[in-house]
Structure formats: structure tokens, C-alpha cells
PDB file of C-alpha atoms in Angstrom:
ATOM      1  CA  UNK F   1     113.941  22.397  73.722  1.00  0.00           C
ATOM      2  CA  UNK F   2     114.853  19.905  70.877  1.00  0.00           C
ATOM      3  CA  UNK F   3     115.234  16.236  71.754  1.00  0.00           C
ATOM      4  CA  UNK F   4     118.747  15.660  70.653  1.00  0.00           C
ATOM      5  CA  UNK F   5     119.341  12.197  72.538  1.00  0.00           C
ATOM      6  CA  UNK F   6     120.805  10.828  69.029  1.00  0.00           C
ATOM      7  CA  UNK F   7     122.509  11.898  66.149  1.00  0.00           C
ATOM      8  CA  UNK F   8     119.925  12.880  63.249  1.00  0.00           C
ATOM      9  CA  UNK F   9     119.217   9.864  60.809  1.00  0.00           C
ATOM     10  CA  UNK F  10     120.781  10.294  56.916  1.00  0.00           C
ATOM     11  CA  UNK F  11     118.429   8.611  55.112  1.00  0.00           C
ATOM     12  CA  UNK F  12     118.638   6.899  51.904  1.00  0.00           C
ATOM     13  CA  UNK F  13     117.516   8.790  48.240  1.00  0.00           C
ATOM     14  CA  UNK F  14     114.718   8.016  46.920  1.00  0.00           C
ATOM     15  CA  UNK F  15     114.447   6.234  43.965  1.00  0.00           C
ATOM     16  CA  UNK F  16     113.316   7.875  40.576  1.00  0.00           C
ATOM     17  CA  UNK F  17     109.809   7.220  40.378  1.00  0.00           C
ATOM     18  CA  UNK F  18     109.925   8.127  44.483  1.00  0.00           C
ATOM     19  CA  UNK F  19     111.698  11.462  43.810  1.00  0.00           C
ATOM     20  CA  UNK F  20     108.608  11.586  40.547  1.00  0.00           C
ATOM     21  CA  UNK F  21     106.100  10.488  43.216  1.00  0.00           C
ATOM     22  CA  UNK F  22     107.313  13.468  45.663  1.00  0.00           C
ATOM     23  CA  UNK F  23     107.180  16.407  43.252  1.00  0.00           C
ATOM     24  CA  UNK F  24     103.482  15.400  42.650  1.00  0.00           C
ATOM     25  CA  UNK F  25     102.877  15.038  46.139  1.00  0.00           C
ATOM     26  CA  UNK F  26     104.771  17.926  47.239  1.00  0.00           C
ATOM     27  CA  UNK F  27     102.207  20.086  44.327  1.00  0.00           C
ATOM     28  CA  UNK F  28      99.084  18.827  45.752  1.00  0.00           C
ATOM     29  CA  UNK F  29     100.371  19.595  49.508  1.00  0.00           C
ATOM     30  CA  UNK F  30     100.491  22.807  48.237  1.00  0.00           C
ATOM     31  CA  UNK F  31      97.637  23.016  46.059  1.00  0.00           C
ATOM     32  CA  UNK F  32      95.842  21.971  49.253  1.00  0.00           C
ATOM     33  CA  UNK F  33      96.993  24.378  51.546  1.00  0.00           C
ATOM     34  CA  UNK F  34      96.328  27.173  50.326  1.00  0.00           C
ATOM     35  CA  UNK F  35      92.881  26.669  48.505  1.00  0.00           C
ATOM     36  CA  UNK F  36      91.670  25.086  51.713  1.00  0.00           C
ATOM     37  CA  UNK F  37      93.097  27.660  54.012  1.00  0.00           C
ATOM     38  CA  UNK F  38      91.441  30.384  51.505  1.00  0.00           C
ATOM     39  CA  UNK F  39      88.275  28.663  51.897  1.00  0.00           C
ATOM     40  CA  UNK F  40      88.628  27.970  55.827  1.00  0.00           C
ATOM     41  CA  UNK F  41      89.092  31.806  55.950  1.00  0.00           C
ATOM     42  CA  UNK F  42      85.922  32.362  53.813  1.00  0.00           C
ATOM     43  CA  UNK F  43      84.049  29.971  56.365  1.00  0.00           C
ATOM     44  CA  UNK F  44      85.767  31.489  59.366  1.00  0.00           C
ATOM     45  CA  UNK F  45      84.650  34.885  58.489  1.00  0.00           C
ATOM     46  CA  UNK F  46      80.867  33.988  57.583  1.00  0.00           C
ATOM     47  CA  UNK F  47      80.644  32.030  60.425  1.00  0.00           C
ATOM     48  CA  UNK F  48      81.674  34.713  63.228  1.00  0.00           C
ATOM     49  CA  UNK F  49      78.443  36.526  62.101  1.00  0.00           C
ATOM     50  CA  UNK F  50      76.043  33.727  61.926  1.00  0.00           C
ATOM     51  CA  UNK F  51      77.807  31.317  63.612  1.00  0.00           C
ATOM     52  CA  UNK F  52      78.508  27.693  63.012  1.00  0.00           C
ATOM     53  CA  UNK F  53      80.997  25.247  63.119  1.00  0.00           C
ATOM     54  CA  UNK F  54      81.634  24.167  59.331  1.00  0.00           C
ATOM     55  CA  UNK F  55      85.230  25.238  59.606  1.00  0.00           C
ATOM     56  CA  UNK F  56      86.328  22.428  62.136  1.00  0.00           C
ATOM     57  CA  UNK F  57      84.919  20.513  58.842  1.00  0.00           C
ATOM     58  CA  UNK F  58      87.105  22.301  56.481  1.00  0.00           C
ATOM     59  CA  UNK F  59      90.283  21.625  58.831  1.00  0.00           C
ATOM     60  CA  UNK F  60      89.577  18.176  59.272  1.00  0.00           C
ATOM     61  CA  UNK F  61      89.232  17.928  55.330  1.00  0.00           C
ATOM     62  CA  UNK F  62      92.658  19.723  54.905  1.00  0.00           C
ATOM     63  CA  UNK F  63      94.342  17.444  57.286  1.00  0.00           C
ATOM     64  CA  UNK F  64      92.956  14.374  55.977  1.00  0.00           C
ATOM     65  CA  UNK F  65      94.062  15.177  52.336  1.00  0.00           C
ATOM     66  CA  UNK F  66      97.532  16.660  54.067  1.00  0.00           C
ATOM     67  CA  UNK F  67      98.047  12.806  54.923  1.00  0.00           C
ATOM     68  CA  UNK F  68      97.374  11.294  51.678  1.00  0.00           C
ATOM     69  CA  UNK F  69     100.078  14.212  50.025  1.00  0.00           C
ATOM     70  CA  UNK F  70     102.136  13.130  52.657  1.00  0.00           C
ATOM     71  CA  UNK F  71     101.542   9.324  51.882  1.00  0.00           C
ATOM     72  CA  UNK F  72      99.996   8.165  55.144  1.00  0.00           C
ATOM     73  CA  UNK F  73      96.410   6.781  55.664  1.00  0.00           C
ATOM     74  CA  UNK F  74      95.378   7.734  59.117  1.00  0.00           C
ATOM     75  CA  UNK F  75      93.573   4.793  61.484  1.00  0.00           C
ATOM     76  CA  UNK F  76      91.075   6.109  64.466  1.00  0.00           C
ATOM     77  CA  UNK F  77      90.918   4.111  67.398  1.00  0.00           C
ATOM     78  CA  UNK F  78      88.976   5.508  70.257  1.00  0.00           C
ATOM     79  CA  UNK F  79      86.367   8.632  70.569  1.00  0.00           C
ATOM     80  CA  UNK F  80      87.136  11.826  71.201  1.00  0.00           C
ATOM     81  CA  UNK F  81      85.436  13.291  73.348  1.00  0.00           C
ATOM     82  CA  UNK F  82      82.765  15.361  72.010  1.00  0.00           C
ATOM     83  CA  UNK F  83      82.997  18.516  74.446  1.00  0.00           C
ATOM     84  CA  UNK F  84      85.520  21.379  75.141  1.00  0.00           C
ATOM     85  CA  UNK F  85      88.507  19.878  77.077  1.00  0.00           C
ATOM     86  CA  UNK F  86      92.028  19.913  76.190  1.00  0.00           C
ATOM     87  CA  UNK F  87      93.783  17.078  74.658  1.00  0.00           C
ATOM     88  CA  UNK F  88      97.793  15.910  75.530  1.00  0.00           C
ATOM     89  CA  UNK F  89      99.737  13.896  72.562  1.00  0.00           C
ATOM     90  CA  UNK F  90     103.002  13.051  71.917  1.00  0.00           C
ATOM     91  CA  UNK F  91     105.184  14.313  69.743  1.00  0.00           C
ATOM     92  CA  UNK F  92     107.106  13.311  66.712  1.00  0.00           C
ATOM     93  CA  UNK F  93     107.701  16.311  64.004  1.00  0.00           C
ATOM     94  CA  UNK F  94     105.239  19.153  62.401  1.00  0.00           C
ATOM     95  CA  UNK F  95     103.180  16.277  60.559  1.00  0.00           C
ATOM     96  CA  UNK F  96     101.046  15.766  63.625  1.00  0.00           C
ATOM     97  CA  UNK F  97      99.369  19.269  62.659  1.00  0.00           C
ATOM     98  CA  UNK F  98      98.086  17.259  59.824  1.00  0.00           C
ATOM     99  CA  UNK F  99      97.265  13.895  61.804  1.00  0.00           C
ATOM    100  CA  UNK F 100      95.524  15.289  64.672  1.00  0.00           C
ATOM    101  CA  UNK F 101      93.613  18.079  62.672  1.00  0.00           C
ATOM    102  CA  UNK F 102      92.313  15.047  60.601  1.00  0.00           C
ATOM    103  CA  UNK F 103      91.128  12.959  63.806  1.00  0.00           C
ATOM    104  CA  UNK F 104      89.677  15.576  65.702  1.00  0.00           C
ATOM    105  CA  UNK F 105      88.686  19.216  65.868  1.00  0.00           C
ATOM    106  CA  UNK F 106      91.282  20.426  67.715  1.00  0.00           C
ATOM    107  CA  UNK F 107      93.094  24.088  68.193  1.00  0.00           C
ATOM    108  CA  UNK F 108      96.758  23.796  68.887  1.00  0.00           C
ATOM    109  CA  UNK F 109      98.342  25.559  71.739  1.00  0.00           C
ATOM    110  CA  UNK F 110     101.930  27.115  71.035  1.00  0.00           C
ATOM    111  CA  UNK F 111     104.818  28.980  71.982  1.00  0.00           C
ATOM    112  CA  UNK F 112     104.231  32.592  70.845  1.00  0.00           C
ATOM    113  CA  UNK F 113     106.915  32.852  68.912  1.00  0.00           C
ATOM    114  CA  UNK F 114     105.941  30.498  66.407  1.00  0.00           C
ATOM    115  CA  UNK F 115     103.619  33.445  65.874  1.00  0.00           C
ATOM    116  CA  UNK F 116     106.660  35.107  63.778  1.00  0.00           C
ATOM    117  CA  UNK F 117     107.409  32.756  61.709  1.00  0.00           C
ATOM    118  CA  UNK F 118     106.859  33.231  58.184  1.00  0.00           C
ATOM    119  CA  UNK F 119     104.078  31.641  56.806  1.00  0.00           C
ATOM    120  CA  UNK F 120     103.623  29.105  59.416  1.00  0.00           C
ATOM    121  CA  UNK F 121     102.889  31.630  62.453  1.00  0.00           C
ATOM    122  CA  UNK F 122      99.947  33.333  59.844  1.00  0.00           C
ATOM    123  CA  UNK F 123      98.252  30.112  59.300  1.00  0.00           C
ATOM    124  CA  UNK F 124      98.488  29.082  62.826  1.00  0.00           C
ATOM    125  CA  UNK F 125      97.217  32.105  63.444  1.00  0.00           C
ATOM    126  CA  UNK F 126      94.371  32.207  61.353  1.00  0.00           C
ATOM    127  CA  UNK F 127      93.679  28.944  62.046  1.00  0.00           C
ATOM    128  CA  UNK F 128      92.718  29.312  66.103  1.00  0.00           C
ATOM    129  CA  UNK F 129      96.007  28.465  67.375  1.00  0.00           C
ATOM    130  CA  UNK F 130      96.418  29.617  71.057  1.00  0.00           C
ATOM    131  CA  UNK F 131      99.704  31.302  71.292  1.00  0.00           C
ATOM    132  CA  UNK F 132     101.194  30.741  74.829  1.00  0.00           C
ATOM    133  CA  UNK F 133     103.833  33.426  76.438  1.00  0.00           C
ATOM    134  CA  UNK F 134     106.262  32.195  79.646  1.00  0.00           C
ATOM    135  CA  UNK F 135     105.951  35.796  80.936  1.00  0.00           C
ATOM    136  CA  UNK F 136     104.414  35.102  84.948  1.00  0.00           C
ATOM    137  CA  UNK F 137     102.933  38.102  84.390  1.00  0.00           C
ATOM    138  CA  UNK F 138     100.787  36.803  81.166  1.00  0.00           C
ATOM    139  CA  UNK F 139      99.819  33.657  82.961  1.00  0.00           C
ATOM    140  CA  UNK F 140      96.241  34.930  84.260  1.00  0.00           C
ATOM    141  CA  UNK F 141      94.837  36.340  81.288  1.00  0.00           C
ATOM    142  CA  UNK F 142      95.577  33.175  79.625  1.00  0.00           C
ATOM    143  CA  UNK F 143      93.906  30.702  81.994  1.00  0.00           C
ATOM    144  CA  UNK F 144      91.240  33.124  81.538  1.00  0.00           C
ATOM    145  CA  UNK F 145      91.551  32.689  77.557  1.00  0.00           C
ATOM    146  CA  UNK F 146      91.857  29.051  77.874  1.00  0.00           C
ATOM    147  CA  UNK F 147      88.906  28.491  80.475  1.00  0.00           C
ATOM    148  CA  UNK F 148      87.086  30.552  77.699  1.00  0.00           C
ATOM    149  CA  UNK F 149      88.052  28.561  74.615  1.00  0.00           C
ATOM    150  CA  UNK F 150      86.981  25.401  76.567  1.00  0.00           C
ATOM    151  CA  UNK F 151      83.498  26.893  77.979  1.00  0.00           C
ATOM    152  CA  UNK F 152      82.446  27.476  74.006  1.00  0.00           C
ATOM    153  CA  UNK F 153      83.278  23.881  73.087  1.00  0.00           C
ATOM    154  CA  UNK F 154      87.228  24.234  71.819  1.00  0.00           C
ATOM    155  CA  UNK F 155      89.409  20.799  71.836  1.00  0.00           C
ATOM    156  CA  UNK F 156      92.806  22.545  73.163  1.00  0.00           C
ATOM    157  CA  UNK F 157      95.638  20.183  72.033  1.00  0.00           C
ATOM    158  CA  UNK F 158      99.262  20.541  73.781  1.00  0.00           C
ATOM    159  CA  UNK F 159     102.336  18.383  72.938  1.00  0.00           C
ATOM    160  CA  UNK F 160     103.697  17.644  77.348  1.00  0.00           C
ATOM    161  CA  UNK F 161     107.088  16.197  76.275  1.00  0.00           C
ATOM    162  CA  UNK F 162     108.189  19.650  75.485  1.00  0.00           C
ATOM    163  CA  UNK F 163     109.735  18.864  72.043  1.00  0.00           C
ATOM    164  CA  UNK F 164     109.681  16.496  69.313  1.00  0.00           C
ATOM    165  CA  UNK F 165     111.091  12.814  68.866  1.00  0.00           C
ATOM    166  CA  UNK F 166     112.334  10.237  66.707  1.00  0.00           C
ATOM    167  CA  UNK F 167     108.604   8.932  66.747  1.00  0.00           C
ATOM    168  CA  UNK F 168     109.546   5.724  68.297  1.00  0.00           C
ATOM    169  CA  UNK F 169     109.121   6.373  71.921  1.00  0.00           C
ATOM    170  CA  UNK F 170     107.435   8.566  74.498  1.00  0.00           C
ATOM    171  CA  UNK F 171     109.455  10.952  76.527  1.00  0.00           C
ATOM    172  CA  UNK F 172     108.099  11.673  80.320  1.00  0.00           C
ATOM    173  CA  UNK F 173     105.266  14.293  79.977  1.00  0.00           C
ATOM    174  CA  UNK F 174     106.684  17.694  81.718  1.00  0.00           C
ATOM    175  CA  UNK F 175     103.902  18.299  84.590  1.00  0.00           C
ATOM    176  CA  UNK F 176     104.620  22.408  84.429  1.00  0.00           C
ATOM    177  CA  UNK F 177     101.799  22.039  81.786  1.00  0.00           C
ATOM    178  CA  UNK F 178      99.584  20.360  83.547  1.00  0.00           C
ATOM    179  CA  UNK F 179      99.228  22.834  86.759  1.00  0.00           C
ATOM    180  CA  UNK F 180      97.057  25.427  84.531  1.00  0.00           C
ATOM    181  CA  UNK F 181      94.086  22.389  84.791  1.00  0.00           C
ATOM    182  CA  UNK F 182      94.286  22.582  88.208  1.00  0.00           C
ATOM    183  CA  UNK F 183      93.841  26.301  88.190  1.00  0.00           C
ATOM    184  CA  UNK F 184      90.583  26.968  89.978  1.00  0.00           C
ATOM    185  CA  UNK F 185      89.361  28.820  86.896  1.00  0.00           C
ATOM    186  CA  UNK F 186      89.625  25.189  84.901  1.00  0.00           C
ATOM    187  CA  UNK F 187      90.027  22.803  87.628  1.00  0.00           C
ATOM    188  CA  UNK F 188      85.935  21.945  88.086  1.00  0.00           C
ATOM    189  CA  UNK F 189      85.356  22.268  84.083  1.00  0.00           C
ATOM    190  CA  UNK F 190      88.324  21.116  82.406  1.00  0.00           C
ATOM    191  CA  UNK F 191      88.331  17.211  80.977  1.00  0.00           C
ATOM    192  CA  UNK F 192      92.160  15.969  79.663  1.00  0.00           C
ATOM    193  CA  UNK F 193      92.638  13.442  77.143  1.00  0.00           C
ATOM    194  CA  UNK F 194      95.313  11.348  76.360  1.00  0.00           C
ATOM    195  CA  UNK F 195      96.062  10.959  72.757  1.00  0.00           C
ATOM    196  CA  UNK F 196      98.800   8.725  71.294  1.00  0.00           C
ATOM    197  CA  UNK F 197     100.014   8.923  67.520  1.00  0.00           C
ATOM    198  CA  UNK F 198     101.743   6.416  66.557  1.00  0.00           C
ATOM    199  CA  UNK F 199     103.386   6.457  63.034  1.00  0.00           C
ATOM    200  CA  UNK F 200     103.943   3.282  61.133  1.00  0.00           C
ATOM    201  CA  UNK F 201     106.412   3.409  57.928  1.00  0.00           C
ATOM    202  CA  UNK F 202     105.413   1.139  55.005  1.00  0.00           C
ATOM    203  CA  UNK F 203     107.892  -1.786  55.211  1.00  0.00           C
ATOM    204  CA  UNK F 204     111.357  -1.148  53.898  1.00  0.00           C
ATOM    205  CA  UNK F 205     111.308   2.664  54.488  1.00  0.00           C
ATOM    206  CA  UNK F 206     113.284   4.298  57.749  1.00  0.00           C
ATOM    207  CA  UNK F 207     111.881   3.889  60.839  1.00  0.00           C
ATOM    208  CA  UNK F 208     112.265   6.967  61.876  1.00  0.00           C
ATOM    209  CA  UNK F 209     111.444   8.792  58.653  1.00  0.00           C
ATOM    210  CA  UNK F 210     108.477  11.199  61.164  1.00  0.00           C
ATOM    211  CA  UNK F 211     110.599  12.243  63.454  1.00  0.00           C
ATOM    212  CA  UNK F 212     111.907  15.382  64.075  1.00  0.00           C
ATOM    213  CA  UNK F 213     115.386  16.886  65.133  1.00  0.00           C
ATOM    214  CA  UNK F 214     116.152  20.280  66.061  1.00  0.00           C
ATOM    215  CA  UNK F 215     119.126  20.775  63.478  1.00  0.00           C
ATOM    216  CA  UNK F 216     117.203  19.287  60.307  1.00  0.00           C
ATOM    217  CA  UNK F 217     115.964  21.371  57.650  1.00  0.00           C
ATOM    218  CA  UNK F 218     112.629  21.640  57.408  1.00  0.00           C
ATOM    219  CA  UNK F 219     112.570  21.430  53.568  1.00  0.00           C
ATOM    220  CA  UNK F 220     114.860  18.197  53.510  1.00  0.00           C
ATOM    221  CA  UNK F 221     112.854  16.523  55.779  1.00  0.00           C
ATOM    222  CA  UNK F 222     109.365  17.530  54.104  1.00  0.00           C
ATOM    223  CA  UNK F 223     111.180  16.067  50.582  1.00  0.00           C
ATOM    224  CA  UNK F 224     112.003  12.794  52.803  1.00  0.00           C
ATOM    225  CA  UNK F 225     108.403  12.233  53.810  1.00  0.00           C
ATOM    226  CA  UNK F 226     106.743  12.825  50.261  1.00  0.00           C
ATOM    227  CA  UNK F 227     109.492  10.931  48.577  1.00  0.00           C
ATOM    228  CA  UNK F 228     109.799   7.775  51.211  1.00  0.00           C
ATOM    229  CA  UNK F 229     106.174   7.613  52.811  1.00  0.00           C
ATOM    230  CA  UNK F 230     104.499   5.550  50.158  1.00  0.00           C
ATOM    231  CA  UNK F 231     102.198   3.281  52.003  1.00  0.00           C
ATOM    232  CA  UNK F 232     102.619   4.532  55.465  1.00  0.00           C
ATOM    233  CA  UNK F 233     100.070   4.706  58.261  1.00  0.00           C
ATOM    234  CA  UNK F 234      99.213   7.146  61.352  1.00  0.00           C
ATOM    235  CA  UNK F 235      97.015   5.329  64.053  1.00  0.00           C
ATOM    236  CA  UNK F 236      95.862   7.839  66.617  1.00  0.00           C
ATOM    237  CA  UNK F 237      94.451   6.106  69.806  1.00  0.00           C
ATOM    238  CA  UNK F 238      91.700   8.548  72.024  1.00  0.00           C
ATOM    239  CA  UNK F 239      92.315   7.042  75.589  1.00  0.00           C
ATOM    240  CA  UNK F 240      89.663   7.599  78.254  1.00  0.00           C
ATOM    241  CA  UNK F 241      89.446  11.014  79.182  1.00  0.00           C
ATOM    242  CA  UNK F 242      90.154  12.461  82.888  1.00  0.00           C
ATOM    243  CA  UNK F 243      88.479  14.977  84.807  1.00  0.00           C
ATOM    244  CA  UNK F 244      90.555  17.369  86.421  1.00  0.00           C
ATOM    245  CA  UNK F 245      89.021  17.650  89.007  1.00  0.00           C
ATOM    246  CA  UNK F 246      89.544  14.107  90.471  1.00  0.00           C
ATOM    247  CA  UNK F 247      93.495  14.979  91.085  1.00  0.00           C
ATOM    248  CA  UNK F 248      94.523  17.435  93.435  1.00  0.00           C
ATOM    249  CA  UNK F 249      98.241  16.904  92.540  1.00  0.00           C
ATOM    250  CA  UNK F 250      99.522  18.326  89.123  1.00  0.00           C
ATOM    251  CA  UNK F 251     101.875  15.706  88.758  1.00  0.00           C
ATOM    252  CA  UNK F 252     100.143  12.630  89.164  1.00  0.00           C
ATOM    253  CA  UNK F 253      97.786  13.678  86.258  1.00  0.00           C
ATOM    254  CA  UNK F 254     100.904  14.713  84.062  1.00  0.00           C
ATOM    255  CA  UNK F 255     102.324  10.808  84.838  1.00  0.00           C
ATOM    256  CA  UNK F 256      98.675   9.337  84.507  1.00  0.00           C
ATOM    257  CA  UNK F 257      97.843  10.690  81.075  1.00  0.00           C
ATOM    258  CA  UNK F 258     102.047  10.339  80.164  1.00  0.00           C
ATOM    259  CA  UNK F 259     101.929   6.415  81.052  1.00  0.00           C
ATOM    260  CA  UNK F 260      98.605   5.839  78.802  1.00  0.00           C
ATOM    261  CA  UNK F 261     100.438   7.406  75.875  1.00  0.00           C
ATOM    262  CA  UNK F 262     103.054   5.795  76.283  1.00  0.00           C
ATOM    263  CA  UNK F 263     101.247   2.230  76.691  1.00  0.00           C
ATOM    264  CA  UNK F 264      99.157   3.241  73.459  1.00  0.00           C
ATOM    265  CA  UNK F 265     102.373   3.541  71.652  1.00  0.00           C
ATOM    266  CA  UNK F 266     103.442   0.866  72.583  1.00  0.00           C
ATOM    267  CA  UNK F 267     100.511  -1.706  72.012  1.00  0.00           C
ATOM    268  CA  UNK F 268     100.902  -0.199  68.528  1.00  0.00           C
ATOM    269  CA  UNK F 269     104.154  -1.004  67.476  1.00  0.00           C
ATOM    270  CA  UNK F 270     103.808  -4.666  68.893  1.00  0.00           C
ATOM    271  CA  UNK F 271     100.559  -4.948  66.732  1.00  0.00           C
ATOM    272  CA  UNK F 272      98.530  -5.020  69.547  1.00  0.00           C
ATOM    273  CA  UNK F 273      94.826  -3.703  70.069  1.00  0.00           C
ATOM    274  CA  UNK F 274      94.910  -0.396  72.769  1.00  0.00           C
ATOM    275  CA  UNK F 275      93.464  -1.331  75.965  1.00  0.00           C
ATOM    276  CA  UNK F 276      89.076  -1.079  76.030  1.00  0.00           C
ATOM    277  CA  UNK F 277      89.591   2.498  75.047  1.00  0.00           C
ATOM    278  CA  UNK F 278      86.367   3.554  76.253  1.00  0.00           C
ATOM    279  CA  UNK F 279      83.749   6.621  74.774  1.00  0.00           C
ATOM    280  CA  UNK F 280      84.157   9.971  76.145  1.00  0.00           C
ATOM    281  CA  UNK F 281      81.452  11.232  78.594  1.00  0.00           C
ATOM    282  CA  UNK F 282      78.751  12.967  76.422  1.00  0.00           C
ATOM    283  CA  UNK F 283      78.768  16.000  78.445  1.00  0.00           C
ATOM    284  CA  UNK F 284      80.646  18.082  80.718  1.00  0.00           C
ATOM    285  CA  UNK F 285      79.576  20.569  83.291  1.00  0.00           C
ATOM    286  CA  UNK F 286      80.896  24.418  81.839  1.00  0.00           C
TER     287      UNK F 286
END
């Protein structure tokens, strides 16, 4: 499930004062991470008995200042829209945790076994990711979950293309996601919108440098970003958003919301404005 279509990039070493730059940046990545996710836990907790919703705040803060570690200043173009819904991106690597946490308060959805992983699977955890299993048998109770999450005002992001990329293109959004929002548990309530992230290396460094391959390590390629990023940007476009309910057929909406991605991608790279992307309805019927 890892996009493989070339041969993973070697890129060049950084310089001294980049390799300098990186160990600093690397320190406050982690000096970030884990007072923020202390405190989002602290929130979290105080806020499931009086309720509240000053932890979306702390993750946005966490991803924001993720970025800066990571040496990218993130661009908003768009609105989110300001209800429950779920949200479809493409992907590039495991920085667009950071990037789309910062633009909007969203709660990833994921394989379950990133569940296991170590340290990764605890924050994701903790953090209101919802962990999806391919069992048949699973499938009802998590519509149910998912009709749930969006009813009480959750953002639900998913990643269609069904892996990561170099970052330079848009792969054809897999529609097999898509037939959950035509569920008739969702399919009256649920409003999809397509997000594209587009990253933009400051000039001279790879191209490619946020992309992801199956067979790189995860390390290397975090050293890369902190090291090479200097300068870089992440523009995130929020496209009009789509009711479900106005497509009967699972894959026209998968191709709809695939095409606008892609399209926002590539207005981006050509230094172009995204098409009239319009505000997001202030309200949706639960």
C-alpha cells in the first residue's frame, strides 16, 4: 500500500550550519511534542467532565509550531467548513499530521494497526484518531462510530489515494472509501470536503524532499526535512464542500472530490490562485 512508482530520491547532505540548524530543530520538535501532548491530555481530561473544545486549540497550536521545527510556514486558502463532516486530502508523507492539524480541527482516520506502533499509535490514540479495521464484520459498528463523531461536530480527515507520494502529484482517489458516506446512517448528514496540500520547497532544495516512500527510514527522512526545509511553505486549499447526499453513486463523488484536489495542486505549483474556493455552508442538518 506504498506508492513505489519510482525509485526513492538520495538527497544531498546538508551543509554544516543545515546539519547545526537540524539538531536545533529536531530539539524543539521534540520539546514540542511532548509538553503539548502533556498539556492536550490535561485539557482532554478536564474537558470530558465539563466539556469544551480548547483542545482542538491546543492541537492546532502543536501543529502550527510542528511546521516551523520542521521549517515550513503554512498558507490557508479557503474555509473549512465549520461543522462535523469528513474531510479527503492527498497525501505526501507523515508531515501532513502536522499541516492539516494546524489548518483545521481535524481527527485522523487510520488503519488500526498504526494503533501498535510505538509511540506513534499512543499519541494517535490519545489524540482522537479513529482507528479503522477491514474486518466486514467490524464495518457497522464503525459507520455507527463515525455517524457519531460527525453528529457531535468532529472534522474526520481520510487520505483516498491509499498511500503516500512523492508530493508532486495526485494519485486517483480509491472510491472503496467513499461508499461508507453513502451509508444510509451518513448519507443525509454527512458533508465531504476536498482538501489539497500542496508542499513548496524553498528554492534550491529537492523537490521532492515531503514525500514519502515505503522503504525509507523514518528517522533519515525526518533528519532530511529539519536539515533541508529552511524556507519552505505548505499551502492547504479548502475546496467547496459536497453533500452526500446529492450523489447516489459512490464513485462519482470519489472522482468529483479526487479531480478538485488534484486541480488545487495543480494551480499551486503553476503559481496560480485556486478556483473561487467558496465558504462552507454554516450549518448542516445532524
Amino acid at each position: 500500500m506504498t506508492w513505489k512508482a519510482e525509485a526513492p530520491p538520495v538527497y544531498p547532505s546538508a551543509t554544516l550550519s543545515g546539519r547545526i540548524g537540524g539538531v536545533l530543530r529536531l530539539a524543539a520538535l521534540a520539546a514540542v511534542t511532548v509538553s503539548l501532548f502533556l498539556l492536550y491530555l490535561l485539557v482532554r481530561g478536564v474537558e470530558r467532565l465539563t466539556g469544551g473544545t480548547l483542545h482542538r486549540s491546543v492541537r492546532g497550536l502543536w501543529g502550527r509550531l510542528s511546521l516551523r521545527a520542521c521549517g515550513l510556514r503554512l498558507v490557508v486558502r479557503g474555509t473549512c467548513m465549520p461543522h462535523g463532516g469528513a474531510i479527503v486530502a492527498n497525501h505526501s508523507s507523515w508531515i501532513d499530521i502536522f499541516t492539516l492539524m494546524a489548518a483545521a480541527p481535524v481527527n485522523f482516520v487510520s488503519k488500526s494497526e498504526v494503533r501498535g506502533w510505538p509511540g506513534i499509535g499512543t499519541v494517535a490514540a490519545y489524540t482522537g484518531t479513529m482507528f479503522i479495521e477491514r474486518r466486514q464484520s467490524a464495518a457497522r459498528r464503525q459507520t455507527a462510530e463515525m455517524r457519531a463523531r460527525i453528529v457531535s461536530g468532529q472534522l474526520l480527515c481520510f487520505f483516498p489515494e491509499g498511500t503516500s507520494t512523492d508530493g508532486l502529484r495526485v494519485l486517483p482517489f480509491k472510491s472503496s472509501l467513499f461508499a461508507v458516506f453513502l451509508e444510509p446512517e451518513l448519507h443525509e448528514t454527512v458533508w465531504v470536503q476536498p482538501v489539497s496540500v500542496i508542499y513548496q520547497p524553498v528554492a534550491g532544495a529537492p523537490e521532492m524532499l515531503y514525500g514519502w516512500w515505503g522503504d525509507m527510514d523514518f528517522g533519515r527522512h525526518m533528519w532530511d526535512i529539519v536539515c533541508l526545509s529552511r524556507g519552505g511553505q505548505v499551502q492547504v486549499v479548502f475546496h467547496p464542500p459536497h453533500r452526500a447526499a446529492d450523489f447516489s453513486d459512490r464513485k462519482r463523488l470519489a472522482r468529483v472530490c479526487g479531480e478538485e484536489v488534484a486541480e488545487g495542486m495543480a494551480r499551486a505549483r503553476a503559481g496560480l490562485s485556486p478556483v473561487a474556493p467558496a465558504p462552507a455552508p454554516v450549518s448542516a442538518t445532524p
